Coordinates of C-alpha atoms in Angstrom, one line a residue:
Chain A
M1 CA -13.1 23.3 8.2
G2 CA -11.4 24.2 5.1
G3 CA -11.1 27.5 6.4
S4 CA -8.8 26.2 9.4
L5 CA -6.7 23.8 7.1
Q6 CA -5.9 26.3 5.2
V7 CA -4.9 29.1 7.6
V8 CA -3.0 25.5 9.4
A9 CA -1.2 25.3 6.2
T10 CA -0.3 28.7 5.5
L11 CA 0.9 29.1 9.1
A12 CA 3.6 25.6 8.8
W13 CA 4.6 26.8 5.3
R14 CA 5.3 30.0 7.2
N15 CA 6.8 29.4 10.3
L16 CA 9.2 26.7 7.8
W17 CA 11.0 29.8 6.1
R18 CA 11.5 31.9 9.5
N19 CA 14.7 30.6 10.0
H20 CA 16.0 30.1 6.9
R21 CA 19.2 29.0 7.4
R22 CA 18.3 26.0 9.9
T23 CA 15.2 25.4 7.6
L24 CA 17.9 24.7 4.7
I25 CA 20.5 23.4 6.3
M26 CA 17.6 20.3 7.3
L27 CA 16.7 20.4 4.2
M28 CA 19.9 19.5 3.0
A29 CA 20.7 16.9 5.3
I30 CA 17.4 15.3 4.3
A31 CA 18.0 15.6 0.4
V32 CA 21.1 14.0 2.0
G33 CA 19.9 11.5 3.3
V34 CA 17.1 10.1 1.1
W35 CA 19.8 10.2 -2.0
A36 CA 21.9 8.0 -0.5
M37 CA 18.7 5.9 0.7
I38 CA 18.0 5.8 -3.2
F39 CA 21.7 5.3 -4.3
M40 CA 22.5 2.3 -1.9
A41 CA 19.8 0.6 -2.8
A42 CA 19.9 1.4 -6.6
L43 CA 23.6 -0.3 -5.9
M44 CA 21.6 -3.1 -3.9
R45 CA 19.3 -3.5 -6.2
G46 CA 22.0 -3.7 -9.7
M47 CA 23.9 -6.2 -7.8
T48 CA 20.8 -8.4 -7.2
D49 CA 19.9 -8.1 -10.8
Q50 CA 23.2 -8.8 -11.6
M51 CA 23.3 -12.1 -9.6
V52 CA 19.5 -12.8 -10.9
L53 CA 20.2 -12.9 -14.6
N54 CA 23.5 -14.4 -14.8
G55 CA 21.4 -16.9 -12.5
L56 CA 18.7 -17.0 -15.1
Q57 CA 21.5 -17.5 -17.9
L58 CA 23.1 -20.2 -16.6
L59 CA 19.3 -21.8 -15.7
P60 CA 18.3 -20.4 -18.5
G61 CA 15.2 -18.8 -18.5
E62 CA 12.3 -17.7 -16.2
V63 CA 10.5 -20.7 -16.8
Q64 CA 11.6 -24.5 -17.6
V65 CA 9.7 -27.4 -18.5
H66 CA 10.5 -30.9 -17.7
H67 CA 9.9 -34.4 -17.3
P68 CA 8.0 -34.5 -13.7
D69 CA 11.2 -36.5 -12.8
F70 CA 13.9 -34.7 -14.6
R71 CA 15.2 -32.5 -11.8
R72 CA 15.6 -35.4 -9.5
D73 CA 17.3 -37.7 -12.4
P74 CA 18.6 -35.0 -14.9
S75 CA 19.4 -37.8 -17.1
I76 CA 18.4 -39.1 -20.7
V77 CA 16.1 -41.4 -19.4
N78 CA 13.7 -38.4 -18.2
S79 CA 13.1 -36.7 -21.3
M80 CA 10.2 -36.1 -23.1
P81 CA 8.5 -34.9 -26.6
A82 CA 9.0 -31.6 -27.9
P83 CA 6.6 -29.2 -27.8
G84 CA 3.4 -29.4 -29.7
G85 CA -0.6 -28.7 -29.8
A86 CA -1.4 -26.1 -26.6
L87 CA 1.9 -25.6 -25.1
L88 CA 3.3 -24.5 -28.5
E89 CA 0.4 -22.3 -28.8
A90 CA 1.2 -20.8 -25.6
L91 CA 4.9 -20.3 -26.5
E92 CA 4.5 -18.4 -29.6
Q93 CA 2.5 -15.9 -27.8
P94 CA 2.7 -12.8 -25.6
P95 CA 4.1 -12.6 -22.8
V96 CA 6.5 -15.0 -23.8
T97 CA 9.3 -13.6 -25.9
G98 CA 12.1 -16.6 -26.3
W99 CA 11.8 -20.5 -26.4
S100 CA 14.2 -22.9 -26.3
A101 CA 13.5 -26.6 -26.8
R102 CA 17.5 -28.1 -24.8
V103 CA 19.0 -31.6 -24.4
R104 CA 20.9 -31.3 -21.1
V105 CA 22.8 -34.1 -19.9
P106 CA 25.8 -35.0 -17.7
A107 CA 28.7 -35.7 -19.9
V108 CA 32.3 -36.6 -19.9
I109 CA 34.7 -34.3 -22.6
A110 CA 38.1 -35.7 -23.3
S111 CA 40.9 -34.2 -25.2
E112 CA 44.2 -36.5 -25.8
R113 CA 45.7 -35.1 -22.9
E114 CA 42.9 -34.1 -19.7
S115 CA 39.0 -35.6 -19.0
R116 CA 36.3 -33.5 -17.6
G117 CA 32.9 -34.4 -16.7
V118 CA 30.9 -31.2 -18.3
T119 CA 26.7 -30.7 -19.0
L120 CA 26.2 -31.1 -22.5
L121 CA 24.0 -28.6 -24.5
G122 CA 22.0 -29.6 -27.3
V123 CA 20.6 -26.5 -28.5
D124 CA 19.1 -24.4 -31.6
P125 CA 21.0 -21.7 -31.7
G126 CA 18.6 -19.5 -33.3
S127 CA 16.1 -20.0 -30.1
E128 CA 18.8 -20.2 -27.3
R129 CA 19.3 -16.3 -28.9
A130 CA 15.9 -15.8 -28.2
L131 CA 16.3 -16.9 -25.1
G132 CA 19.4 -14.4 -24.8
S133 CA 21.4 -17.8 -23.1
V134 CA 23.7 -17.6 -25.8
P135 CA 27.3 -17.4 -24.2
D136 CA 28.5 -13.5 -23.8
E137 CA 31.5 -13.7 -26.4
I138 CA 33.0 -16.0 -28.7
I139 CA 37.0 -15.4 -27.8
K140 CA 38.2 -18.2 -30.9
G141 CA 36.0 -19.5 -34.2
R142 CA 32.3 -19.4 -34.4
F143 CA 29.6 -20.3 -32.2
L144 CA 26.9 -23.3 -33.6
E145 CA 25.7 -22.4 -36.7
D146 CA 22.1 -24.0 -36.4
E147 CA 20.8 -27.5 -34.7
N148 CA 22.8 -29.7 -37.0
D149 CA 26.0 -28.5 -36.2
R150 CA 28.0 -31.5 -35.1
G151 CA 30.9 -29.2 -34.0
L152 CA 31.4 -28.1 -29.9
V153 CA 31.7 -24.6 -28.6
I154 CA 33.7 -25.1 -24.7
G155 CA 34.5 -22.1 -22.6
A156 CA 37.7 -20.6 -22.4
S157 CA 38.7 -22.1 -18.7
L158 CA 37.9 -25.2 -19.8
A159 CA 39.9 -25.4 -23.3
R160 CA 42.7 -24.6 -20.9
R161 CA 42.0 -27.1 -18.8
L162 CA 42.0 -30.2 -21.6
D163 CA 45.0 -28.5 -23.5
T164 CA 43.2 -27.8 -26.8
R165 CA 42.0 -25.2 -29.0
V166 CA 39.6 -24.6 -32.0
G167 CA 40.0 -27.2 -34.8
K168 CA 40.6 -29.6 -32.6
R169 CA 38.8 -32.7 -32.1
V170 CA 37.9 -34.6 -28.6
V171 CA 35.5 -37.0 -27.5
I172 CA 32.1 -36.5 -25.7
M173 CA 30.6 -39.5 -23.7
S174 CA 27.6 -39.8 -22.5
Q175 CA 24.6 -42.5 -22.1
D176 CA 21.5 -42.9 -24.2
P177 CA 18.2 -43.7 -22.9
D178 CA 18.6 -47.7 -22.2
N179 CA 22.5 -47.0 -19.9
N180 CA 24.2 -47.8 -23.4
V181 CA 27.8 -45.6 -23.5
A182 CA 26.8 -43.1 -26.7
D183 CA 30.2 -41.2 -27.9
R184 CA 31.8 -39.8 -30.4
G185 CA 34.8 -37.7 -31.5
A186 CA 33.7 -33.6 -32.6
S187 CA 36.2 -31.0 -33.5
V188 CA 36.0 -27.8 -31.1
V189 CA 34.7 -24.8 -33.3
G190 CA 34.3 -22.3 -30.7
I191 CA 35.9 -21.0 -27.4
Y192 CA 33.4 -18.7 -25.4
R193 CA 34.2 -16.2 -22.2
A194 CA 31.5 -16.3 -20.2
R195 CA 31.1 -14.1 -16.7
L196 CA 31.9 -17.2 -14.4
Q197 CA 34.8 -19.1 -15.2
S198 CA 32.5 -21.4 -13.7
S199 CA 30.3 -21.7 -16.3
E200 CA 33.1 -21.9 -18.6
D201 CA 34.0 -25.1 -16.9
L202 CA 30.7 -26.5 -17.3
F203 CA 28.8 -25.8 -20.4
V204 CA 29.6 -27.5 -23.3
Y205 CA 27.6 -26.6 -26.8
A206 CA 26.0 -28.6 -28.8
G207 CA 24.2 -29.0 -32.1
R208 CA 20.8 -30.1 -30.0
S209 CA 19.5 -32.5 -33.4
S210 CA 23.3 -33.9 -33.5
L211 CA 23.3 -34.9 -29.7
Q212 CA 19.1 -36.2 -30.1
Q213 CA 21.4 -38.4 -32.9
L214 CA 23.9 -39.1 -30.6
L215 CA 22.1 -40.1 -27.9
N216 CA 19.5 -41.7 -29.9
I217 CA 16.1 -40.3 -28.8
D218 CA 14.6 -38.7 -32.5
S219 CA 13.1 -35.3 -31.3
E220 CA 12.9 -36.1 -27.7
I221 CA 14.2 -33.0 -25.6
T222 CA 14.8 -32.7 -21.5
E223 CA 14.6 -29.2 -21.1
L224 CA 12.0 -26.2 -22.4
A225 CA 13.5 -22.7 -21.1
L226 CA 11.5 -19.9 -21.7
T227 CA 11.4 -15.9 -20.6
A228 CA 9.4 -13.2 -21.0
G229 CA 11.4 -10.3 -20.2
D230 CA 10.7 -9.7 -16.4
Y231 CA 11.7 -12.3 -13.8
R232 CA 10.1 -9.9 -11.3
R233 CA 6.8 -10.5 -13.1
V234 CA 7.0 -14.9 -13.5
G235 CA 4.0 -15.5 -10.7
E236 CA 1.5 -13.9 -13.1
W237 CA 2.1 -15.8 -16.7
Y238 CA 3.8 -19.2 -15.6
P239 CA 0.4 -20.4 -14.3
A240 CA -0.4 -19.7 -17.6
I241 CA 2.0 -21.7 -19.2
A242 CA 2.0 -25.3 -16.6
T243 CA -2.1 -25.4 -17.5
A244 CA -1.1 -25.5 -21.4
A245 CA 1.2 -28.2 -20.8
G246 CA -0.9 -30.3 -18.9
A247 CA -0.3 -32.7 -15.8
S248 CA 2.2 -34.6 -17.4
L249 CA 5.0 -32.3 -17.2
Q250 CA 6.5 -29.9 -14.8
V251 CA 6.6 -26.2 -14.8
Q252 CA 8.3 -24.7 -12.2
P253 CA 8.8 -20.5 -12.5
W254 CA 12.8 -19.5 -11.4
T255 CA 12.4 -18.8 -8.1
E256 CA 11.6 -22.4 -7.8
L257 CA 14.2 -24.0 -9.9
D258 CA 16.4 -21.6 -8.0
K259 CA 15.7 -21.1 -4.3
F260 CA 18.7 -18.8 -3.8
L261 CA 18.4 -16.7 -6.4
S262 CA 14.7 -16.1 -4.9
T263 CA 16.2 -15.9 -1.2
M264 CA 18.6 -13.3 -2.5
L265 CA 15.9 -11.3 -4.3
R266 CA 14.0 -10.9 -1.2
V267 CA 17.0 -10.3 1.3
Q268 CA 17.8 -7.4 -1.2
D269 CA 14.2 -5.9 -0.9
G270 CA 14.7 -6.3 3.4
F271 CA 17.7 -5.0 3.2
S272 CA 16.8 -1.7 1.2
L273 CA 14.1 -1.6 3.9
I274 CA 16.5 -1.8 6.9
F275 CA 19.5 0.5 5.5
M276 CA 16.7 3.1 4.9
I277 CA 15.6 3.1 8.1
V278 CA 19.0 2.8 9.9
I279 CA 19.7 6.2 7.3
F280 CA 16.8 7.8 8.4
L281 CA 16.8 6.9 12.1
S282 CA 20.0 9.1 12.6
L283 CA 18.6 11.6 10.4
S284 CA 15.5 11.9 12.5
F285 CA 17.6 13.4 15.3
G286 CA 17.9 16.4 13.7
L287 CA 14.7 16.8 12.6
V288 CA 13.5 16.3 16.1
N289 CA 16.3 19.0 17.0
T290 CA 14.8 21.2 14.3
M291 CA 10.9 20.9 15.4
V292 CA 11.5 21.3 19.1
M293 CA 13.7 24.3 18.4
A294 CA 10.4 25.4 16.3
V295 CA 8.0 25.1 18.9
F296 CA 10.5 26.5 21.7
E297 CA 10.8 29.6 20.2
R298 CA 7.2 29.7 19.4
V299 CA 5.4 29.4 22.6
R300 CA 4.2 32.5 23.1
E301 CA 2.7 32.8 19.5
I302 CA 0.6 29.3 19.6
G303 CA -0.4 30.4 23.5
L304 CA -1.9 33.2 21.5
M305 CA -3.0 31.0 18.9
Q306 CA -4.8 28.7 21.9
A307 CA -6.2 32.1 23.7
L308 CA -7.7 33.0 20.4
G309 CA -10.0 29.3 20.5
M310 CA -7.4 27.3 17.8
R311 CA -8.0 23.6 19.0
P312 CA -4.7 21.7 20.4
A313 CA -5.6 19.4 17.5
M314 CA -4.7 21.9 14.9
I315 CA -1.9 23.2 16.6
L316 CA -0.6 19.3 16.5
W317 CA -1.5 19.6 12.6
Q318 CA 0.4 22.6 12.2
V319 CA 3.7 21.3 13.7
L320 CA 3.2 18.2 11.7
L321 CA 2.0 19.3 8.3
E322 CA 5.6 22.2 9.2
S323 CA 7.5 18.9 9.4
L324 CA 5.6 17.5 6.3
F325 CA 6.7 20.1 4.1
L326 CA 10.5 20.1 5.0
L327 CA 10.4 16.2 4.8
G328 CA 8.6 16.8 1.3
L329 CA 10.8 19.7 0.1
G330 CA 13.6 17.0 1.2
L331 CA 12.2 14.5 -0.4
V332 CA 11.9 16.2 -3.8
G333 CA 15.1 17.5 -3.6
G334 CA 16.6 13.9 -2.6
N335 CA 14.7 12.4 -5.7
L336 CA 16.2 15.0 -8.0
L337 CA 20.0 14.1 -6.4
A338 CA 19.3 10.0 -7.1
I339 CA 18.0 10.8 -10.9
I340 CA 21.1 13.1 -11.8
T341 CA 23.2 11.1 -10.4
I342 CA 22.2 7.6 -10.8
K343 CA 21.0 8.0 -14.0
P344 CA 24.1 8.2 -15.5
L345 CA 25.9 5.0 -14.1
E346 CA 22.9 3.0 -15.4
S347 CA 25.2 2.3 -18.1
G348 CA 27.9 0.1 -15.7
V349 CA 30.2 0.8 -13.5
D350 CA 33.5 -0.8 -13.9
I351 CA 34.3 -1.8 -10.7
S352 CA 36.9 -4.5 -11.0
S353 CA 39.3 -3.2 -9.2
V354 CA 37.9 -3.1 -5.7
A355 CA 36.0 -7.0 -6.8
Q356 CA 37.9 -9.9 -7.4
G357 CA 35.6 -11.8 -5.2
M358 CA 32.9 -10.9 -7.2
E359 CA 32.2 -14.0 -8.9
M360 CA 31.9 -16.0 -5.7
M361 CA 28.4 -14.2 -5.3
G362 CA 27.4 -15.0 -9.1
M363 CA 28.3 -11.2 -10.0
G364 CA 30.5 -9.2 -13.2
T365 CA 33.4 -6.7 -12.5
V366 CA 31.0 -4.7 -13.6
L367 CA 27.5 -3.1 -11.6
Y368 CA 24.7 -1.7 -13.4
P369 CA 23.0 0.3 -10.5
V370 CA 19.2 0.5 -11.3
L371 CA 16.7 3.2 -10.1
A372 CA 13.7 1.7 -9.4
L373 CA 10.4 3.9 -8.2
Q374 CA 9.7 1.1 -5.9
D375 CA 12.4 1.9 -4.2
M376 CA 11.8 5.7 -5.0
L377 CA 8.1 4.9 -3.3
M378 CA 9.8 3.3 -0.3
S379 CA 12.3 5.8 0.7
T380 CA 9.5 8.3 0.6
T381 CA 7.8 6.1 2.8
V382 CA 9.8 5.3 5.3
V383 CA 11.0 9.5 5.6
V384 CA 7.7 10.8 5.5
V385 CA 6.3 7.6 8.4
L386 CA 9.2 8.2 10.5
G387 CA 9.7 11.5 9.9
L388 CA 5.8 12.2 11.3
L389 CA 6.5 10.2 14.2
A390 CA 9.9 11.7 15.5
S391 CA 7.8 14.8 14.6
L392 CA 5.3 13.9 17.0
L393 CA 6.7 14.8 20.7
P394 CA 7.2 17.9 19.2
A395 CA 3.9 18.6 18.1
W396 CA 2.4 16.8 21.3
R397 CA 4.2 19.4 23.6
A398 CA 2.6 22.4 21.4
A399 CA -0.6 21.3 21.8
K400 CA 0.0 20.5 25.5
L401 CA 1.0 23.9 26.2
D402 CA -1.2 25.9 28.5
P403 CA -2.1 29.0 27.0
I404 CA -1.7 31.1 29.7
R405 CA 1.9 30.1 30.6
A406 CA 2.5 29.8 27.3
L407 CA 1.4 33.7 26.5
N408 CA 3.5 34.9 29.7
K409 CA 6.8 32.7 28.8
I410 CA 9.3 35.6 28.7
Chain B
M1 CA -29.5 40.4 31.1
S2 CA -25.8 39.1 32.8
A3 CA -22.7 38.9 30.1
I4 CA -20.8 37.8 33.0
T5 CA -20.8 36.8 36.8
C6 CA -18.6 35.6 38.4
R7 CA -19.9 34.1 42.3
N8 CA -16.9 33.2 45.3
L9 CA -14.2 33.6 42.5
C10 CA -10.9 31.8 44.4
K11 CA -7.0 31.1 42.4
T12 CA -4.1 31.1 44.3
F13 CA -0.5 30.0 43.0
R14 CA 2.1 28.5 44.0
Q15 CA 5.7 30.2 43.5
G16 CA 8.1 28.1 45.4
E17 CA 7.4 28.0 48.8
E18 CA 4.6 30.9 49.1
V19 CA 1.4 30.5 48.2
I20 CA -0.2 33.9 46.3
T21 CA -3.5 34.7 46.6
G22 CA -4.8 35.9 42.9
L23 CA -8.7 36.3 43.8
D24 CA -9.6 36.1 47.0
H25 CA -13.9 35.2 46.8
V26 CA -14.7 37.7 43.5
T27 CA -18.5 38.0 43.2
L28 CA -19.1 40.2 40.1
E29 CA -22.1 40.8 37.5
I30 CA -21.0 42.4 34.8
A31 CA -24.3 43.2 32.5
K32 CA -24.4 42.9 28.3
G33 CA -23.1 46.3 26.7
E34 CA -20.9 47.6 29.8
F35 CA -18.5 49.2 29.7
V36 CA -15.9 48.2 32.5
C37 CA -12.4 49.0 33.7
L38 CA -10.6 46.6 36.6
S39 CA -8.0 48.7 37.8
G40 CA -5.7 47.9 40.7
P41 CA -1.4 47.8 41.4
S42 CA 0.5 44.9 39.6
G43 CA -0.9 41.2 41.6
S44 CA -3.9 42.6 42.7
G45 CA -6.0 39.7 40.2
K46 CA -7.3 41.7 37.2
T47 CA -5.7 39.8 34.8
T48 CA -6.5 36.5 36.7
L49 CA -9.9 37.3 36.5
L50 CA -9.5 38.9 32.8
N51 CA -8.3 35.0 31.8
A52 CA -10.7 33.2 34.2
M53 CA -13.4 34.9 32.7
G54 CA -12.3 34.3 29.4
G55 CA -11.6 30.8 30.0
L56 CA -7.6 30.6 29.5
D57 CA -7.0 30.0 33.6
T58 CA -9.4 27.7 35.8
P59 CA -10.2 29.1 39.0
D60 CA -9.6 27.3 42.5
S61 CA -12.8 26.9 43.7
G62 CA -16.2 29.5 42.3
E63 CA -18.9 29.6 39.7
I64 CA -18.0 31.6 35.9
T65 CA -21.0 32.3 33.7
V66 CA -20.1 33.6 30.4
G67 CA -23.7 33.8 28.7
D68 CA -25.3 30.9 29.6
S69 CA -21.6 28.6 30.1
R70 CA -20.5 27.8 32.8
V71 CA -16.9 28.3 32.1
D72 CA -15.7 27.0 35.1
L73 CA -17.2 23.7 34.3
L74 CA -16.4 23.7 30.5
P75 CA -13.8 21.0 29.5
K76 CA -10.3 22.5 27.4
G77 CA -12.5 21.5 24.0
E78 CA -15.4 23.9 24.6
L79 CA -13.1 26.2 26.3
A80 CA -11.8 26.7 23.3
Q81 CA -15.0 26.6 21.4
M82 CA -16.1 29.4 23.5
R83 CA -13.4 31.6 23.3
L84 CA -13.4 31.0 19.4
N85 CA -16.9 31.8 19.2
R86 CA -17.9 33.9 21.8
I87 CA -15.0 36.3 23.3
G88 CA -12.9 38.7 21.3
F89 CA -9.5 38.9 23.2
V90 CA -7.2 42.2 22.8
F91 CA -3.4 41.5 24.7
Q92 CA -1.0 43.5 25.9
A93 CA 1.6 42.3 23.6
Y94 CA 2.2 39.9 21.6
N95 CA -0.9 40.2 20.1
L96 CA -0.2 38.9 16.5
I97 CA 0.9 36.4 14.2
P98 CA 3.7 38.0 12.8
V99 CA 4.0 35.5 9.7
L100 CA 0.4 36.4 9.1
S101 CA -0.1 39.7 7.4
A102 CA -3.4 42.4 8.9
R103 CA -5.7 41.1 6.7
E104 CA -4.6 37.6 7.6
N105 CA -4.5 38.2 11.1
V106 CA -8.0 39.5 11.6
E107 CA -9.4 36.2 8.9
F108 CA -7.7 34.0 11.3
V109 CA -10.6 33.5 14.0
M110 CA -12.7 33.1 11.6
Q111 CA -10.9 31.0 9.8
V112 CA -10.8 28.8 12.6
Q113 CA -14.3 29.6 12.7
G114 CA -14.8 28.2 9.1
V115 CA -16.7 31.5 7.8
A116 CA -16.6 31.0 3.6
T117 CA -14.2 33.1 2.3
N118 CA -16.1 35.9 0.6
E119 CA -18.1 36.6 3.9
R120 CA -15.0 36.1 5.7
R121 CA -12.6 39.1 2.8
Q122 CA -15.7 41.9 3.3
L123 CA -15.8 41.2 7.2
T124 CA -11.8 41.4 7.7
Q125 CA -12.4 45.0 4.7
A126 CA -14.8 46.5 6.8
V127 CA -13.2 46.0 10.4
L128 CA -10.1 47.1 9.1
T129 CA -11.7 50.5 7.8
E130 CA -13.1 50.4 10.5
V131 CA -10.5 51.0 12.9
G132 CA -8.6 53.1 10.1
L133 CA -6.1 50.7 8.9
T134 CA -6.8 51.1 5.1
G135 CA -3.9 50.2 2.9
M136 CA -2.2 48.5 5.3
E137 CA -3.9 45.3 4.6
E138 CA -0.6 43.3 3.5
R139 CA 1.8 45.0 5.9
L140 CA 3.4 41.6 8.1
P141 CA 2.9 43.1 12.1
S142 CA 7.2 44.0 11.8
E143 CA 5.6 46.5 9.3
L144 CA 3.1 48.6 11.6
S145 CA 3.7 50.5 14.5
G146 CA 2.5 49.6 17.9
G147 CA -1.0 51.4 18.0
Q148 CA -1.7 50.2 14.3
Q149 CA -1.0 46.7 15.9
Q150 CA -3.1 47.3 18.6
R151 CA -6.0 48.0 15.9
V152 CA -5.3 44.8 13.9
A153 CA -5.8 43.1 17.3
V154 CA -9.0 45.2 18.1
A155 CA -10.1 44.3 14.2
R156 CA -9.3 40.8 15.0
A157 CA -11.3 41.0 18.3
I158 CA -14.5 42.1 16.7
A159 CA -14.4 40.6 13.5
S160 CA -16.2 37.5 14.2
K161 CA -18.7 39.4 15.8
P162 CA -18.3 38.6 19.3
A163 CA -20.6 39.4 22.8
L164 CA -17.9 39.6 24.8
V165 CA -14.3 41.9 24.3
L166 CA -11.8 41.1 27.1
A167 CA -8.6 43.4 26.7
D168 CA -5.5 42.8 29.4
E169 CA -3.2 46.4 29.1
P170 CA -4.5 47.2 25.9
T171 CA -2.6 50.5 26.0
A172 CA 0.8 49.2 28.4
N173 CA 2.9 49.6 25.3
L174 CA 1.3 52.1 23.6
D175 CA 2.1 56.0 22.8
S176 CA -0.2 58.1 24.5
R177 CA -1.4 59.6 21.2
S178 CA -2.1 55.4 20.4
A179 CA -3.6 54.5 23.7
S180 CA -6.3 57.5 23.2
Q181 CA -7.3 56.5 19.5
L182 CA -7.4 52.6 21.0
M183 CA -9.7 53.8 23.4
D184 CA -11.7 56.5 21.3
L185 CA -12.3 53.0 19.3
F186 CA -13.0 50.8 22.1
V187 CA -16.2 53.0 22.9
E188 CA -17.3 53.4 19.3
L189 CA -17.5 50.0 19.0
N190 CA -19.0 49.6 22.6
A191 CA -21.8 52.1 21.5
Q192 CA -22.4 51.2 18.5
R193 CA -22.4 47.1 18.1
G194 CA -23.3 47.0 22.0
I195 CA -19.4 44.3 22.6
T196 CA -19.8 44.4 26.2
F197 CA -16.3 45.2 27.2
V198 CA -14.4 44.3 30.3
I199 CA -10.7 46.0 30.0
S200 CA -8.2 45.7 32.7
T201 CA -6.1 48.6 33.1
H202 CA -3.5 50.5 35.9
D203 CA -3.9 53.4 33.9
T204 CA -6.0 56.5 35.5
R205 CA -6.4 57.8 32.0
V206 CA -7.7 54.4 30.5
M207 CA -9.8 54.4 33.6
G208 CA -11.5 57.2 32.5
Y209 CA -13.2 56.5 29.7
A210 CA -14.9 53.1 32.0
R211 CA -19.0 54.0 33.2
R212 CA -17.8 50.9 35.5
L213 CA -15.1 51.2 37.7
I214 CA -14.1 47.7 39.5
S215 CA -11.1 48.2 41.9
M216 CA -9.2 45.5 43.1
R217 CA -6.3 44.7 45.8
D218 CA -4.6 41.1 47.2
G219 CA -7.1 39.6 44.9
Q220 CA -10.7 41.2 46.3
I221 CA -12.6 43.8 44.9
V222 CA -12.6 46.7 46.8
A223 CA -14.5 49.0 44.9
D224 CA -17.0 49.3 42.3
E225 CA -18.9 51.9 41.1
Q226 CA -20.6 53.9 37.8
Q227 CA -19.1 57.0 36.9
E228 CA -19.2 59.3 34.1
P229 CA -17.1 58.9 31.1
Q230 CA -14.9 61.3 30.9
A231 CA -14.2 62.4 27.1
M232 CA -11.0 62.9 25.4
A233 CA -9.5 61.0 29.2
I234 CA -6.1 60.9 27.8

């Protein structure tokens, strides 16, 4: 069996190079096709990653802990105690890399000219930084110094709408747990710019302790947000947090908190596969043609091998192996090309000139292509499986040749 | 003991509307170790009979037995196995696999048989020496003359020690000297190894080497006679 495989492999490899030009053209076509698959998948993955990461920045975190009714009624009535005991212990050890206890309530902010409905975020700046959810850029003033900071940091877009600026005073108004109006004046200490204008309009940052005082809730919080760095692996670690939190709190991964984002992720994987299959199907015509020609040119030789006692199955394997060598070389070339071209782009591609509507999709104007092993493996699988399927017909025809007719073919 | 037994073999071919008779009730028996030539003009049925004996073609009716196997009843897979293990073939042309060297061509059958590498290498070297191709082992067929290519084909046919060699017009594409050398080699192998040779030819000089000459015409055996081989017939 080993000898048969060896001779089949030798024949397949040498036959591949009998027509150098045809083989090289087909190799280039496969390599470019594979590159196109991976490049397209890298762009799509980059777009999806950006959408998800932007979405997680708004959530924020990959996992959130709330009072069981908070998601239905996000008011201060549904607050919960600050983390302690087993939950605090779980938050302080891997895989959790950052967490933040926040007060998140609906509020109204008013300047002397305008008023707007916003979401007031009472945060501890240090914890927010660990969570990665501080605003991207402070364009004027400063961010909050600590959780006792009594100033406010608002978005650039909101500042324009309120016609206010750093140093001016605004009034914030919300409700305490007894449904009484809780309001106070506060200075705007900073203006931030976010990737999404909608974020600038919506989120107003305040010191957590100062907000707790305003709402009269002692050390109560409304939200606990956690991150472990890789949003795709959240399913592996969030159950441990749920166990530590106990039944009185609701622990949800981002896939449950934002169904749109999680669906986008699945859709991206599905689209990548479909695109890869479509690209390879167009390539497969060239491959079938190459293999049919290769068999056609060697009919007498195949007849000779059959006459000498080579079984049809070995002939079939020989043609399939030849195809596999061709596909394998094309895959190596395509993957190398993908690495060479995508790696330098991972630091970001400015697409602002062609992507004015990207924000609506939750994206910025810089695209970060992601070269993922998963996409390289997926394209390899698609190419090998479909390539071998496409080669089955010429291989089967070669195996079914009648040795006498084949030997007598002119 | 018979090497080959054929009884009432019939085979027809269709060429458009015309039906051509390839074999017409051919009956013959070839004993082990015989050196037989099938002679006759083109279209007389020599190659058809040879192909039927080798299990390359199936007769419409009749029986063929090679050794103890009923060739006409064997399924395709077992026919391939029989050709692999019991018969050596030498064809008129296009004998060798062009991408394999002389050594690899000789090893081919043994590799398919699954002969171990060391044994295969030793046998290959021995037969290449026997057919006079020492030093040409790594040459591709395109780098060998017609006569040398046929020698490689003979080496391949005998390397796996078959009981029977079927050769179809083996000298047709060779010059006189190469043809003579090849026939001398056949005679020598027949004498030394006891291999049964059945050679189809319409070359009278080749027929001179045979101890038994079977003449065919229109798919029938018209003469079957023993003869004294003529040394240096070509």
